[in-house]
Structure formats: structure tokens, C-alpha cells
mmCIF file of C-alpha atoms and ligand atoms in Angstrom:
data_model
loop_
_atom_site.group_PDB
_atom_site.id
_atom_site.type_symbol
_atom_site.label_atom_id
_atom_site.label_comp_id
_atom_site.label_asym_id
_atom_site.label_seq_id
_atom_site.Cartn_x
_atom_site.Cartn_y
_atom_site.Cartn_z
ATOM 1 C CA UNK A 17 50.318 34.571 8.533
ATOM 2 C CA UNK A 18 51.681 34.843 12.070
ATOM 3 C CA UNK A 19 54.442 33.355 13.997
ATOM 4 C CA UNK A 20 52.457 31.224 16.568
ATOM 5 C CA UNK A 21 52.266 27.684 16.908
ATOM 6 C CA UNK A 22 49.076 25.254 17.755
ATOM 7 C CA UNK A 23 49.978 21.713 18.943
ATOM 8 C CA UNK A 24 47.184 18.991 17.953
ATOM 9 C CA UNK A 25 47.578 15.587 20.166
ATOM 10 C CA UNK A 26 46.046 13.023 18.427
ATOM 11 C CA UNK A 27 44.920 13.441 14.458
ATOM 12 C CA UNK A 28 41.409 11.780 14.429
ATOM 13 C CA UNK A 29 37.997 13.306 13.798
ATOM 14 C CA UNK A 30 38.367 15.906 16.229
ATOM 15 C CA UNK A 31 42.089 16.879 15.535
ATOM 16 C CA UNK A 32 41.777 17.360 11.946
ATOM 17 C CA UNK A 33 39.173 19.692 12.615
ATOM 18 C CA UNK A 34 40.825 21.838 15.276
ATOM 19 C CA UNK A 35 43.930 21.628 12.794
ATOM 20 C CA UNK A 36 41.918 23.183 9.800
ATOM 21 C CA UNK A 37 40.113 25.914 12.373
ATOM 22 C CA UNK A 38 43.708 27.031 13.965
ATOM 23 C CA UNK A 39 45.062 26.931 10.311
ATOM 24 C CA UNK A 40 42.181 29.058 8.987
ATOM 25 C CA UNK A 41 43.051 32.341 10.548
ATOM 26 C CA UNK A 42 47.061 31.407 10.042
ATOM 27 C CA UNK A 43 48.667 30.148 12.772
ATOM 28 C CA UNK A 44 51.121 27.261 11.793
ATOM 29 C CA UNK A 45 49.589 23.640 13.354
ATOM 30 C CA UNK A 46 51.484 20.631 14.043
ATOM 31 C CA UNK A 47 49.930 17.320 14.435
ATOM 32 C CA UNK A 48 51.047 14.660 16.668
ATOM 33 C CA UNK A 49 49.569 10.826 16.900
ATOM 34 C CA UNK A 50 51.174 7.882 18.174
ATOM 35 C CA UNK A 51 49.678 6.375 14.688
ATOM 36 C CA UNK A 52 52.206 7.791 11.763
ATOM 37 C CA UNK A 53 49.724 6.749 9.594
ATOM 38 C CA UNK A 54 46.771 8.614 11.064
ATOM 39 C CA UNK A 55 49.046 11.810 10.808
ATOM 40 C CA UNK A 56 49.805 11.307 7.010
ATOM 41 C CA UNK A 57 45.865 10.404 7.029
ATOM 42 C CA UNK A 58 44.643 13.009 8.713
ATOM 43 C CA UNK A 59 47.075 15.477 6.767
ATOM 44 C CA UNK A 60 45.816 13.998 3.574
ATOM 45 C CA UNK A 61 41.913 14.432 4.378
ATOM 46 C CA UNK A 62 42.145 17.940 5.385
ATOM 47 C CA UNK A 63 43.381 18.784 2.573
ATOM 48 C CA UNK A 64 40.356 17.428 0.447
ATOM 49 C CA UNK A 65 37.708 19.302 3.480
ATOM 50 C CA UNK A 66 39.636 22.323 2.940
ATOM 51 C CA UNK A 67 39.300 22.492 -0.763
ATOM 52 C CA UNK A 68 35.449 21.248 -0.433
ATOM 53 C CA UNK A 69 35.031 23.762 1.781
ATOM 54 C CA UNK A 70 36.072 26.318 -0.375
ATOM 55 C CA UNK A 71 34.240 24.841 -3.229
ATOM 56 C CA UNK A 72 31.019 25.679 -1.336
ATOM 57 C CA UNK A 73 32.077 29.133 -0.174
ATOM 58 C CA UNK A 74 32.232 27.783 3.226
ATOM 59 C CA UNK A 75 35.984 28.305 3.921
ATOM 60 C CA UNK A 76 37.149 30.302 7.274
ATOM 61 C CA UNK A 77 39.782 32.749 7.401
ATOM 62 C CA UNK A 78 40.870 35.080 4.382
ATOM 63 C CA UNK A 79 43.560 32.718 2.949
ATOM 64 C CA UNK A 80 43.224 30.198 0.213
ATOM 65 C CA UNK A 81 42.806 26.029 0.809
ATOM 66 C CA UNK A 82 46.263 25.302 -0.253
ATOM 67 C CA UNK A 83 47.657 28.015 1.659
ATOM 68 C CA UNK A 84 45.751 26.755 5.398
ATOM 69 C CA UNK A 85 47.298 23.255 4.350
ATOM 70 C CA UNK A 86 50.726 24.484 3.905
ATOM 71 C CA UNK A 87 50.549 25.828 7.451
ATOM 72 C CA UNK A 88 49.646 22.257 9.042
ATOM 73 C CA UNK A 89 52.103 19.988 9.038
ATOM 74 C CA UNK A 90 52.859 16.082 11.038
ATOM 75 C CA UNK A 91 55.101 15.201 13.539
ATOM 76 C CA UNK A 92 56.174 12.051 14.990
ATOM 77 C CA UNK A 93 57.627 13.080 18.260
ATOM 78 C CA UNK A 94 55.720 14.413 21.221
ATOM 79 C CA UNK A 95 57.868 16.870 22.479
ATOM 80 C CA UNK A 96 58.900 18.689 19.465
ATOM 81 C CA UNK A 97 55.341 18.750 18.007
ATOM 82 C CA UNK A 98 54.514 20.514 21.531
ATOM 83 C CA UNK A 99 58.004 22.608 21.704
ATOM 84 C CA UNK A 100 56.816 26.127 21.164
ATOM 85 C CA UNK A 101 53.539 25.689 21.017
ATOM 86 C CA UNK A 102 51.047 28.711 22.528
ATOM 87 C CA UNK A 103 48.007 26.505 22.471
ATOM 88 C CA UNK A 104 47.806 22.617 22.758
ATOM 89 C CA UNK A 105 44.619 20.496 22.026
ATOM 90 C CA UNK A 106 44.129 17.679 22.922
ATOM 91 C CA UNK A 107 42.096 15.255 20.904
ATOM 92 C CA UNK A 108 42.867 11.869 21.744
ATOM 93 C CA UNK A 109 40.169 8.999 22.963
ATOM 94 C CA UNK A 110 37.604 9.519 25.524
ATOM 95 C CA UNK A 111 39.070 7.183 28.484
ATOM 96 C CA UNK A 112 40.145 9.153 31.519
ATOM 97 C CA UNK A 113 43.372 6.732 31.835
ATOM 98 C CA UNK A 114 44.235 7.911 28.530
ATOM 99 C CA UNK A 115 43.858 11.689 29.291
ATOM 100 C CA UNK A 116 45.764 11.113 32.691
ATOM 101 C CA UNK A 117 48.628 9.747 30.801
ATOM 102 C CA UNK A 118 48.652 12.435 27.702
ATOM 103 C CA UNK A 119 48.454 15.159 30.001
ATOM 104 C CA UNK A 120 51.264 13.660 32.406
ATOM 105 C CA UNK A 121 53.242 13.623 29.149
ATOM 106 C CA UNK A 122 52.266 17.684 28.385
ATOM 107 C CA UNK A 123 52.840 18.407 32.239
ATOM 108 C CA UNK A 124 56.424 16.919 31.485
ATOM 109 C CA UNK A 125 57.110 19.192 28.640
ATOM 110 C CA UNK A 126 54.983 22.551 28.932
ATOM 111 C CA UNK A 127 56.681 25.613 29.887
ATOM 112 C CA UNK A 128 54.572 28.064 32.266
ATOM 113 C CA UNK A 129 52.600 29.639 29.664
ATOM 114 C CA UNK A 130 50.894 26.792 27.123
ATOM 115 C CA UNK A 131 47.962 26.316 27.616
ATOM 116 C CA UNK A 132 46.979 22.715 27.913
ATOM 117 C CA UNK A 133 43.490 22.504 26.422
ATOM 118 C CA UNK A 134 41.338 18.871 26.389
ATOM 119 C CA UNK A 135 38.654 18.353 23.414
ATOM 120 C CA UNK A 136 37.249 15.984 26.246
ATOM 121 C CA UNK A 137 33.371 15.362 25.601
ATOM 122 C CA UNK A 138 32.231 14.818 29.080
ATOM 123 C CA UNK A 139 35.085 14.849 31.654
ATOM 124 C CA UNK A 140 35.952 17.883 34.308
ATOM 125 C CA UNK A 141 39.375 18.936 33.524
ATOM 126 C CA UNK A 142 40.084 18.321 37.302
ATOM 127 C CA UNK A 143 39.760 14.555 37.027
ATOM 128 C CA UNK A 144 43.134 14.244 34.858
ATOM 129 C CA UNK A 145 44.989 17.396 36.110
ATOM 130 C CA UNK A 146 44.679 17.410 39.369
ATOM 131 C CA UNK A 147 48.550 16.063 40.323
ATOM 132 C CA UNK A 148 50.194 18.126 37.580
ATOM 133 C CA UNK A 149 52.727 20.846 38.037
ATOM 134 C CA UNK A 150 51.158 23.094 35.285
ATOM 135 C CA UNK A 151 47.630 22.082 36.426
ATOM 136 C CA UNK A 152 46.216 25.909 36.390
ATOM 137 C CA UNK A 153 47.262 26.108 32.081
ATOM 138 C CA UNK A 154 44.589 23.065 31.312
ATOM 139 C CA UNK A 155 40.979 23.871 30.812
ATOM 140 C CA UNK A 156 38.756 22.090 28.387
ATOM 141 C CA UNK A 157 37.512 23.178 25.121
ATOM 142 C CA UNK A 158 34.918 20.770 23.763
ATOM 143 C CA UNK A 159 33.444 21.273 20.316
ATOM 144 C CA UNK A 160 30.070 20.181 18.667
ATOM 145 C CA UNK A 161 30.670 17.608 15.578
ATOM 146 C CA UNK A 162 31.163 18.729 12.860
ATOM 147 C CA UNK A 163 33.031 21.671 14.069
ATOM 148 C CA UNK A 164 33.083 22.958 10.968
ATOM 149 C CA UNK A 165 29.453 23.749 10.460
ATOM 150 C CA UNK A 166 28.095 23.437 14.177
ATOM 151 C CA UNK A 167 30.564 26.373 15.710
ATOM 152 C CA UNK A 168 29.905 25.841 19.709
ATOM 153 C CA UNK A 169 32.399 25.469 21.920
ATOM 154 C CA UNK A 170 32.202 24.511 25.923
ATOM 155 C CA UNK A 171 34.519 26.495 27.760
ATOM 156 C CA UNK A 172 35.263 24.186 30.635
ATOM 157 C CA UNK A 173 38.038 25.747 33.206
ATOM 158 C CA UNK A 174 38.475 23.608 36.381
ATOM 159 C CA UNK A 175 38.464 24.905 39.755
ATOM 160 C CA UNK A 176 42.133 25.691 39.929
ATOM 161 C CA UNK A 177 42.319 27.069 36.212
ATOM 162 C CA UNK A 178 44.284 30.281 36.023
ATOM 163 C CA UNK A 179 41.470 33.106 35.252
ATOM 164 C CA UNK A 180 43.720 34.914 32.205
ATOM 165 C CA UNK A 181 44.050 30.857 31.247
ATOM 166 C CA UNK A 182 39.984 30.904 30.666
ATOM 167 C CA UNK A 183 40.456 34.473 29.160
ATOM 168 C CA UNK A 184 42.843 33.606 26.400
ATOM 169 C CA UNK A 185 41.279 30.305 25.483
ATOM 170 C CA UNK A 186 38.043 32.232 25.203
ATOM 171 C CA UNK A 187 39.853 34.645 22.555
ATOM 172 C CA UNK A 188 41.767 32.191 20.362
ATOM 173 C CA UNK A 189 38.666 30.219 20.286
ATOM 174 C CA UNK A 190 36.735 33.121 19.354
ATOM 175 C CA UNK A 191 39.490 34.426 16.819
ATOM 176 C CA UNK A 192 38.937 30.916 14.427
ATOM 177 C CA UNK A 193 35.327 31.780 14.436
ATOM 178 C CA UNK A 194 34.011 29.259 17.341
ATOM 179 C CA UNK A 195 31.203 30.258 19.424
ATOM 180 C CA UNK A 196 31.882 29.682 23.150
ATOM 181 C CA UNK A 197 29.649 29.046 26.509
ATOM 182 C CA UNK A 198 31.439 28.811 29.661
ATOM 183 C CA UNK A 199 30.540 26.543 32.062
ATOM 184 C CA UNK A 200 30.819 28.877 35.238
ATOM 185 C CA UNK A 201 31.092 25.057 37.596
ATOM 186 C CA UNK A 202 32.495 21.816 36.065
ATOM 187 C CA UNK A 203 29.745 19.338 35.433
ATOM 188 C CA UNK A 204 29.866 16.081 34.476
ATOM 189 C CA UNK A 205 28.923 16.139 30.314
ATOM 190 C CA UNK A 206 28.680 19.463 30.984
ATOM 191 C CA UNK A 207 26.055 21.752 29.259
ATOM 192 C CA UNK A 208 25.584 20.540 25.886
ATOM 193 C CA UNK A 209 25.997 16.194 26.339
ATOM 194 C CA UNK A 210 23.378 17.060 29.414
ATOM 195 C CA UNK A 211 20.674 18.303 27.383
ATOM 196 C CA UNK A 212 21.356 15.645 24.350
ATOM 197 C CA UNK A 213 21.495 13.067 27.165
ATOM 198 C CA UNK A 214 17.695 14.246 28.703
ATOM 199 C CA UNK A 215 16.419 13.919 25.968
ATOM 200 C CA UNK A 216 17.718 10.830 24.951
ATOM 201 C CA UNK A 217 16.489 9.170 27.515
ATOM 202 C CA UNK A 218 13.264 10.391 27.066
ATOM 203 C CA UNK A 219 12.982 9.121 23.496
ATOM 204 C CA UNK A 220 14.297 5.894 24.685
ATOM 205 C CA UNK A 221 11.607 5.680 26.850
ATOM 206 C CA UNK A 222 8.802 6.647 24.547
ATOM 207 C CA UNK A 223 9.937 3.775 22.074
ATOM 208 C CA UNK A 224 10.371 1.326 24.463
ATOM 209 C CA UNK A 225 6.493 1.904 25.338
ATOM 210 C CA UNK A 226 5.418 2.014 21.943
ATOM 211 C CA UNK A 227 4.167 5.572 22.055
ATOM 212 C CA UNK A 228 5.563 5.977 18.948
ATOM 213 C CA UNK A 229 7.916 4.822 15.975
ATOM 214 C CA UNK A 230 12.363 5.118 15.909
ATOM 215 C CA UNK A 231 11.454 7.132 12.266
ATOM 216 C CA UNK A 232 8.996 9.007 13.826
ATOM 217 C CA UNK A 233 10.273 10.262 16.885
ATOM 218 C CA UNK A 234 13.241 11.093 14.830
ATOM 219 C CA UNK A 235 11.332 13.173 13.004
ATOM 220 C CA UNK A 236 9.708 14.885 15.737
ATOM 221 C CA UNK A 237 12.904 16.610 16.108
ATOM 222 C CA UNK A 238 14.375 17.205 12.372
ATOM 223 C CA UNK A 239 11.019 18.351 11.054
ATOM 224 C CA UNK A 240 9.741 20.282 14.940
ATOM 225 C CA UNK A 241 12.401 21.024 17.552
ATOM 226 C CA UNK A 242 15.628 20.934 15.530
ATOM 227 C CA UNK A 243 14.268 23.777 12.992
ATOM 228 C CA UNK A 244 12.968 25.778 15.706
ATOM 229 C CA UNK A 245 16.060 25.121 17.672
ATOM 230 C CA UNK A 246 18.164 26.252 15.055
ATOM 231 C CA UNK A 247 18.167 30.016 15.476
ATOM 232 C CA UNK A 248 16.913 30.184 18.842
ATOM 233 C CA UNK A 249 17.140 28.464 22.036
ATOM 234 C CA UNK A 250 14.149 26.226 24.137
ATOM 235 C CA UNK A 251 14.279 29.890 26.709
ATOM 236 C CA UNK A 252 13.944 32.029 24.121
ATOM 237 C CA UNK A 253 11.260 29.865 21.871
ATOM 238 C CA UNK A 254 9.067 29.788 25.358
ATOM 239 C CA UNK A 255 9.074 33.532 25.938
ATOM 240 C CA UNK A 256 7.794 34.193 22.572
ATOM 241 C CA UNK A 257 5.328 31.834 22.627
ATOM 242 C CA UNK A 258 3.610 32.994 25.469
ATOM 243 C CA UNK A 259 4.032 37.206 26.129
ATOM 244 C CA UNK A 260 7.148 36.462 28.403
ATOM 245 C CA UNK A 261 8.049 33.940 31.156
ATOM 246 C CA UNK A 262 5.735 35.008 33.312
ATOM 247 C CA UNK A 263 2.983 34.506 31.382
ATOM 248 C CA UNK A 264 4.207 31.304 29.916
ATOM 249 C CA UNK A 265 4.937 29.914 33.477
ATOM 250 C CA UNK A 266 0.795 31.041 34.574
ATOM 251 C CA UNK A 267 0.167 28.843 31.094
ATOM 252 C CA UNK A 268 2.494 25.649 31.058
ATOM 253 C CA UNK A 269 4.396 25.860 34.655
ATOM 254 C CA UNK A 270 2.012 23.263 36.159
ATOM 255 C CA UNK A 271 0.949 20.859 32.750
ATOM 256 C CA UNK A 272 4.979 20.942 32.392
ATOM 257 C CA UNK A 273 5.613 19.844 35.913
ATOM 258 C CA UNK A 274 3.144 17.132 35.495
ATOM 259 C CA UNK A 275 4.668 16.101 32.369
ATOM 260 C CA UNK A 276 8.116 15.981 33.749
ATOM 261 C CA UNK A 277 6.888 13.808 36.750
ATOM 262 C CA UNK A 278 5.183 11.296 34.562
ATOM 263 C CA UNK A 279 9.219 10.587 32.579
ATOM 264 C CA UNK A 280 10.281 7.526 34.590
ATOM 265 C CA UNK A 281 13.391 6.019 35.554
ATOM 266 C CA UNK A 282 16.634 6.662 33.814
ATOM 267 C CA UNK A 283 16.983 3.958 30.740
ATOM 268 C CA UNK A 284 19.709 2.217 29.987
ATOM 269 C CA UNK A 285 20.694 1.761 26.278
ATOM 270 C CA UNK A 286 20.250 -1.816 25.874
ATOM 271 C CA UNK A 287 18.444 -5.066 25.493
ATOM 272 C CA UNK A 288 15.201 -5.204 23.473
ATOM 273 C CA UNK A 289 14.983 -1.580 22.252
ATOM 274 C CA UNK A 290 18.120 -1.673 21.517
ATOM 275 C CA UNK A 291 17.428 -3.965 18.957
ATOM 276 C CA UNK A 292 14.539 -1.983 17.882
ATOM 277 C CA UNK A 293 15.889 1.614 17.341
ATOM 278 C CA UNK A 294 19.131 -0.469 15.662
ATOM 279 C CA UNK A 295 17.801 -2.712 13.270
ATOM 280 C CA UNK A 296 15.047 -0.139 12.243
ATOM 281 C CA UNK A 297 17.713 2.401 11.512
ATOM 282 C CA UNK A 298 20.096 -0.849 9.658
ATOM 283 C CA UNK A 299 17.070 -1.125 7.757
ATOM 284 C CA UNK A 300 17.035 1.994 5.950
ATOM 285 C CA UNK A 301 20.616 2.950 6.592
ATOM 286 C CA UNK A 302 22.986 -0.525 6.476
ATOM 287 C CA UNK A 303 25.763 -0.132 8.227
ATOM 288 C CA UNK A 304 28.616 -0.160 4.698
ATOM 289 C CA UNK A 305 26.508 3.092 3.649
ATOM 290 C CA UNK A 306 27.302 5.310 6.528
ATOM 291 C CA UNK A 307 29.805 7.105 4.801
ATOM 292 C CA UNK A 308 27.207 8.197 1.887
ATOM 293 C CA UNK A 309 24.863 9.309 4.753
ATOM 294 C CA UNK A 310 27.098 11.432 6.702
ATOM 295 C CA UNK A 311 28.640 13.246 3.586
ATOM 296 C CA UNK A 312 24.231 13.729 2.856
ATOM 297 C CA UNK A 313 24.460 14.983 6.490
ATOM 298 C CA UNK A 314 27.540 16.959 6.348
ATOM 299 C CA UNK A 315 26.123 18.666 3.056
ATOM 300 C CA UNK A 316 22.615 19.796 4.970
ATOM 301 C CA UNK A 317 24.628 21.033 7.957
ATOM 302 C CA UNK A 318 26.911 23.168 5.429
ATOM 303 C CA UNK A 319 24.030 24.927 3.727
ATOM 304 C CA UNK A 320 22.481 25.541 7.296
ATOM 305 C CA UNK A 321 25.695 27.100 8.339
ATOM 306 C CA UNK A 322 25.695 29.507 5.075
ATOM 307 C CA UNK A 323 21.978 30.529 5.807
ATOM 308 C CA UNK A 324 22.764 30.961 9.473
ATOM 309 C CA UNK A 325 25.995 33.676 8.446
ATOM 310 C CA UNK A 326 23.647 35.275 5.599
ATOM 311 C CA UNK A 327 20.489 36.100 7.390
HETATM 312 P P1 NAD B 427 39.253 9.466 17.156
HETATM 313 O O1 NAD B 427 39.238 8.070 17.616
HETATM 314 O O2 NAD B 427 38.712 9.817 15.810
HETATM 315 O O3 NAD B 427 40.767 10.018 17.202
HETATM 316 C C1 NAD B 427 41.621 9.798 18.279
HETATM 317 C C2 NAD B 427 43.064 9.826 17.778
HETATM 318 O O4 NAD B 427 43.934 9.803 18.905
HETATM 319 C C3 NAD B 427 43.431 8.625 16.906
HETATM 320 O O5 NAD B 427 44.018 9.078 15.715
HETATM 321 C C4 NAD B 427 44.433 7.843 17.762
HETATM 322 O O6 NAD B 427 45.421 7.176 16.992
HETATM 323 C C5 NAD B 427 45.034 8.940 18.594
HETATM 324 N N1 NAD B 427 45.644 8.509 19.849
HETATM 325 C C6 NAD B 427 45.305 7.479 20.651
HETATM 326 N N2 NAD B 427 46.106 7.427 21.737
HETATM 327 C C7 NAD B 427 46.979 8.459 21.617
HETATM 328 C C8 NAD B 427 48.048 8.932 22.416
HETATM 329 N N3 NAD B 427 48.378 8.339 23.552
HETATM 330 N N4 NAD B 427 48.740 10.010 21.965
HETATM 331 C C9 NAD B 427 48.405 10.616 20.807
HETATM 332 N N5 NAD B 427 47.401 10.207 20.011
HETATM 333 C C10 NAD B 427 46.700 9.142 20.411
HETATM 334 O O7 NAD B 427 38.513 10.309 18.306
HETATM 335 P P2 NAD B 427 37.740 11.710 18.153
HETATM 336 O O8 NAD B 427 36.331 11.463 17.770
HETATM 337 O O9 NAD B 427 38.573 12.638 17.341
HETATM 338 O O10 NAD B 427 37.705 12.190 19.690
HETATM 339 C C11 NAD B 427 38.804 12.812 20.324
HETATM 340 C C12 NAD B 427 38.317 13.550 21.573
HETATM 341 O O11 NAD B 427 37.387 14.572 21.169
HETATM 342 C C13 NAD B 427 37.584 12.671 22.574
HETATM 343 O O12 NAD B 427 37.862 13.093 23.878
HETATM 344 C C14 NAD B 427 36.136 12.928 22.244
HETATM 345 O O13 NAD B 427 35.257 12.707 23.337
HETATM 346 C C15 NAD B 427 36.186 14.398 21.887
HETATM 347 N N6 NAD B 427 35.065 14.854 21.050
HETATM 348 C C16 NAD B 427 34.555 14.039 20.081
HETATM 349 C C17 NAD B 427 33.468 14.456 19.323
HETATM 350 C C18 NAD B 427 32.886 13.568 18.261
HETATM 351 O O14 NAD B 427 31.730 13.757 17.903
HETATM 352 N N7 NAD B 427 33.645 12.618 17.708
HETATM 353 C C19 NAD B 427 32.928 15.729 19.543
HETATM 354 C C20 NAD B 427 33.501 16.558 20.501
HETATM 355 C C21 NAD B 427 34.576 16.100 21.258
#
């Protein structure tokens, strides 16, 4: 194992899983949270994923379970779980107020080469860093859930983001096995919440018209786009389908414009569809058995993520 440290702010979903990831290729991980019992939680939980994980052959990095464990440990106070640290992510809520004040509190404590990297989901680095002394270390890292099994990572550096910053962040996140985009401009929801967000809305729309059922258009993509999605992207899936762009452009550029035309004004989530797409979904899935549904999920995505690193 090596010397270096990784700080973890905030010890929720998306801190135990950076935890595990840092821990899987040895670096030692501390965990902060301004819940001590989240920490002990959180330090409690990995513990059972890690051993799961290695149940199923699915465990990063060359060392045992027990072994990644023993390199994460808690930590009460703020500044010593950061003291040290080469990397810090963090993880806590998405509310800008709370990301202004967290990364007030790293500005206070960083030296000049931490980096200070958010898990943020949808927010430009530059609208929390903007008035900090060590505002070229942060860039944002945001991962897919579960980052276990769904490896991509946004690389999100804001405009005054040292260059090496984006460079090393790229490598450590690379080293625990992530896959990384980089968002060349800062967007807000950047690249991947953009796309899940487009077509969201378009779904919305289609079941608030009736065109079709909550189960069914669900299904259009877990049985249609999501498989062929899986290996490829929509870019790639068109220029196979037709004998390049080009040609698929002469084909669909113009029924595809029409389409796009015909989508309709931006929906917001709420009122009668709401209750729609939620009670049909309570219906099948009540709302006390969404822990048995996301470990049926989880288990899917895991043999997915084999098939993807056999074939
Ligand atoms: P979560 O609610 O599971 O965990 C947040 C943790 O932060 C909690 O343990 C909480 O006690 C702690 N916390 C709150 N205030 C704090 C503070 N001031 N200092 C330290 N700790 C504090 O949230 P999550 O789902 O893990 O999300 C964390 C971040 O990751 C968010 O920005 C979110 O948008 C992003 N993210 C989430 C997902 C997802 O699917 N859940 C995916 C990618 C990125």
C-alpha cells in the first residue's frame, strides 16, 4: 500500500463509494461527517459492499476486502481528516449554500497542492469557488450511481482551474479504475444529467398525453435503448445503422428534425402525472420495499459490469 492520503467530506451514498474506490488501489482514506454516526455507519456498510463485492468477483484493486477496510478509517474533526490529504472529495448535499460553506472550510485549511475535488451532480465548480484563495486546486469530479458498477466520471474543471489540477485528477481517477469525460466548458448538469434530463422530459411528456403507459415507456428503454446503449453510444449506434453519418443524416436528418420540433414545452414534474407515473410505480414497487429492489438492481448492474470487463 502507499503512503498517500484521500480525504472524504461527508460519508453518505456517494462518500462510501469514493472511500471503497480510493481504498481499492491502497491509498489510506479518512472519512469526515458532521454526523458521528453516519461515519461509524458508513464505515460499517463498506465493509459488508466490500466483502459482497468480493464474493461476486467484482472487487477492484489487487488487495483483499478486509485489507481495503483497514485502510479507511473515521474522523470527527475537519481539519485533521483533511491534514495531509493529496486528494479531497467532497460528497456532501446538493445545495450550493452548503458547498459554499464546505469549501470555505477546505479553502481555510488546504495547503497549495490538495486538490479540492466536488462530487457535485449539477453545479459549475465556479459557483462555490469563486472567492477562495486556493480556487485554481477545486474542480469537480461527479460519478454515475452506483459507482461501483457504472464507472463514469465527469471531469468538470472551472475556468480558473489550474491545467496540471485537471491533469492529476484525471490520473487518480483513472488509477481506481473510473472512466472519465471532461467537460472542455462548465455547463450547468453538465454532460451526463443533460442527456438524462432530455429525455426525461420527453417521457414526461409522452405520459402526460397518453401516448403510452409509465411500465411501458420504462420498458422502451430497459428492453430497447438501455441494451443498445450499453456498449455503445447514440453517435456510434447511428453510424452503424446507416453506412456512416453521412448517409444516416441523407436518411433521418429531416424525419429527426421534424420529430424534435413536434417535443413541446419543457414539463415540469408535477401535478396530475405526477400522480400517475408515482402511484403506478407504488403499485408494483411500495415504497417499504425499495431496499429489496435496489439490491435486485444493484445485482443486474454487477453482472453487467462483469460482462462489460470480460468481453
Ligand atoms: P447523502 O445525503 O447520502 O450524503 C450526504 C452526507 O453529507 C450525509 O452523511 C450528511 O450527514 C453529510 N453532511 C451534511 N452536511 C455536511 C457538512 N457540512 N460537512 C460534512 N458532511 C456533511 O448524499 P449523496 O447522495 O451521497 O450525495 C452527495 C453529493 O454527491 C451530492 O452533491 C450529490 O449531488 C452528488 N452525487 C450523488 C449521486 C447519487 O446518485 N446519489 C450521484 C452522483 C453525485
Amino acid at each position: 500500500s502507499r503512503d498517500e492520503k484521500i480525504a472524504i467530506i461527508g460519508s453518505g451514498l456517494i462518500g462510501r463509494s469514493w472511500a471503497m474506490l480510493f481504498a481499492s488501489v491502497g491509498y489510506k482514506v479518512c472519512i469526515y461527517d458532521i454526523l458521528s454516526e453516519q461515519i461509524d455507519s458508513a464505515l460499517k456498510e463498506i465493509l459488508v459492499q466490500l466483502k459482497k463485492l468480493e464474493e461476486s468477483g467484482l472487487l477492484r484493486g489487487k488487495i483483499s476486502a478486509v485489507e481495503q477496510h483497514k485502510l479507511i478509517t473515521g474522523c470527527t474533526d475537519f481539519k485533521e481528516c483533511v491534514a495531509g490529504a493529496k486528494h479531497v472529495q467532497e460528497c456532501v448535499p446538493e445545495s450550493i449554500e452548503l458547498k459554499r460553506k464546505v469549501f470555505e472550510q477546505l479553502d481555510a485549511v488546504a495547503d497549495d497542492k490538495m486538490v479540492l475535488c466536488s462530487s457535485t451532480s449539477t453545479m459549475p465548480a465556479s459557483s462555490f469557488t469563486e472567492h477562495l484563495t486556493h480556487r485554481a486546486q477545486c474542480i469537480v469530479a461527479h460519478p454515475t450511481n452506483p459507482p461501483f458498477y457504472c464507472p463514469l466520471t465527469e471531469l468538470v474543471p472551472s475556468p480558473w482551474t489550474y491545467p496540471h489540477v485537471t491533469k492529476n485528477t484525471r490520473e487518480i481517477l483513472e488509477e481506481i479504475g473510473q472512466s472519465v469525460v471532461l467537460l472542455n466548458k462548465e455547463k450547468f448538469g453538465f454532460a451526463l444529467n443533460r442527456l438524462q434530463w432530455g429525455m426525461m422530459s420527453e417521457i414526461w411528456r409522452l405520459v402526460q398525453d397518453g401516448t403510452i403507459s409509465v411500465e411501458d415507456v420504462d420498458k422502451v428503454m430497459s428492453d430497447g435503448l438501455g441494451m443498445r446503449y450499453a456498449f455503445m453510444g447514440p453517435l456510434e449506434t447511428a453510424y452503424l445503422n446507416a453506412d456512416g453519418w453521412k448517409s444516416y443524416s441523407e436518411r433521418y436528418a429531416d424525419t429527426i428534425f421534424n420529430v424534435a420540433q413536434d417535443f413541446g414545452p419543457t414539463p415540469r414534474m408535477e401535478g396530475e402525472t405526477l400522480e400517475i407515473v408515482h402511484n403506478d410505480l407504488a403499485s408494483r414497487i411500495p415504497l417499504d420495499k425499495l431496499n429489496e429492489r435496489r439490491a435486485w438492481r444493484d445485482a443486474r448492474l454487477a453482472g453487467l459490469a462483469k460482462l462489460k470487463k470480460e468481453m
